[in-house]
């Protein structure tokens, strides 16, 4: 009755009817009249219905006018977007579904309010959000709101894969992947033509070569990246790698190797008898770059190790041996490239190529690893328990390098930094010995400083083992006969802006 009285009083006021002592008795009877009470209740319910209807329509209108942007998708790449109805102020939505997702291969989960799936078609799509808000009946017509969803084409599909010209005199395979045994270790290597080259039908400029010398127990692996600006660099990288193998096949004979083996054993024995000598299992030779007894020029080969009346330490003798024999190898490669250029009547600059190579051998106390590098391709060794990473060369980039250098540049041999291009590592055992060109390094490590970080190498190995967007994995097991194909597939990873040739050699 109180509600009826309040309503009638407000109604009288609106209609200029005054209540006084004359009509008070009539008013009191009027507001308790059952017919009047029902009429007020009916009016009140109608007003509530009107207001509820208004709120429903206002809520629907707000949702329709709310500008919504959802993330773009990419064909072939998993898509998953969850709507935040609270943040969008769509809290009144009690039912939702989408129309138009099928044509692009997507689904909508109305319970989790998310669009998901793998898009199969690209384009600018208008999808319809069909919804019902609080207050609407279950059989009411669903409201509709158009939302833009852009699905981009797979970037890989935009690149053409044109075959290179097989009639070219310096033609070589666009993609090569191999696996093999190197003594007690295994190796898998893949060298692939970059998308930028495949797109125009040009050649793979990278190359590699490897060899295990059973008689001496030494293994050699070489990797080279031909300069994109050099007309015949694809041949330069091929010659460089093959000549590294040829040099050691001829010059690293039993007599020479026996001499070096004795130096290594002497050094090992020194480390046992003399506590001041660092044990070879953790040694990193720093003496090589300071040796000046043998000087390399572009016209002469390296002198052999000079005998002195003063007995030199085993470490210095080892350093001289490395400087001479690896230096002679580098000079041999240069001479062969120069000879090839002369015979073909063009400048050696047309053969510009980087060059890195490593030699390693297993001894009773561990592995001896030697290396040489010119250019911007890294060599790294990771110890057995993955607690240490050692770069075996510095890169010709930034302040120290002053820009990319090539094995075809005669000035590298006369530079006072030439000795620092060699390295020695004696280690009990290693999990991975890795050589790569900048097509891998730029995409996976981005900057040179990351090559010094163990965590970045851990990420890199995990990436190889399948922790990547494509879920492509390489199984590093000796019994895996598919490892070369697996690495080849992994090498197709997508990295925006990185479409150069890729070469990766992994000894494990």
Tab-separated table of N, CA, C and O in Angstrom, residues 70-74 79 148-152:
chain	number	residue	atom	x	y	z
A	70	UNK	N	41.027	-7.241	-33.454
A	70	UNK	CA	41.622	-8.494	-32.986
A	70	UNK	C	42.879	-8.751	-33.807
A	70	UNK	O	43.021	-8.262	-34.922
A	71	UNK	N	43.827	-9.507	-33.252
A	71	UNK	CA	45.120	-9.715	-33.921
A	71	UNK	C	44.969	-10.364	-35.297
A	71	UNK	O	44.067	-11.172	-35.527
A	72	UNK	N	45.877	-9.992	-36.184
A	72	UNK	CA	45.934	-10.634	-37.500
A	72	UNK	C	46.441	-12.061	-37.357
A	72	UNK	O	47.182	-12.381	-36.419
A	73	UNK	N	46.045	-12.897	-38.279
A	73	UNK	CA	46.564	-14.257	-38.328
A	73	UNK	C	47.443	-14.445	-39.551
A	73	UNK	O	47.552	-13.559	-40.404
A	74	UNK	N	48.063	-15.597	-39.638
A	74	UNK	CA	48.911	-15.936	-40.790
A	74	UNK	C	48.583	-17.344	-41.247
A	74	UNK	O	48.460	-18.259	-40.414
A	79	UNK	N	46.660	-19.988	-34.612
A	79	UNK	CA	46.019	-18.742	-34.173
A	79	UNK	C	45.179	-19.035	-32.941
A	79	UNK	O	44.458	-20.031	-32.883
A	148	UNK	N	36.348	-7.210	-38.182
A	148	UNK	CA	37.365	-7.451	-39.211
A	148	UNK	C	38.418	-8.431	-38.689
A	148	UNK	O	38.886	-8.296	-37.561
A	149	UNK	N	38.772	-9.378	-39.507
A	149	UNK	CA	39.864	-10.293	-39.191
A	149	UNK	C	40.733	-10.437	-40.438
A	149	UNK	O	40.263	-10.883	-41.486
A	150	UNK	N	42.008	-10.034	-40.308
A	150	UNK	CA	42.941	-10.109	-41.427
A	150	UNK	C	43.813	-11.352	-41.282
A	150	UNK	O	44.439	-11.553	-40.238
A	151	UNK	N	43.835	-12.168	-42.299
A	151	UNK	CA	44.718	-13.333	-42.329
A	151	UNK	C	45.764	-13.078	-43.412
A	151	UNK	O	45.435	-12.963	-44.600
A	152	UNK	N	47.000	-12.951	-42.965
A	152	UNK	CA	48.099	-12.699	-43.904
A	152	UNK	C	48.531	-13.985	-44.593
A	152	UNK	O	48.423	-15.076	-44.033
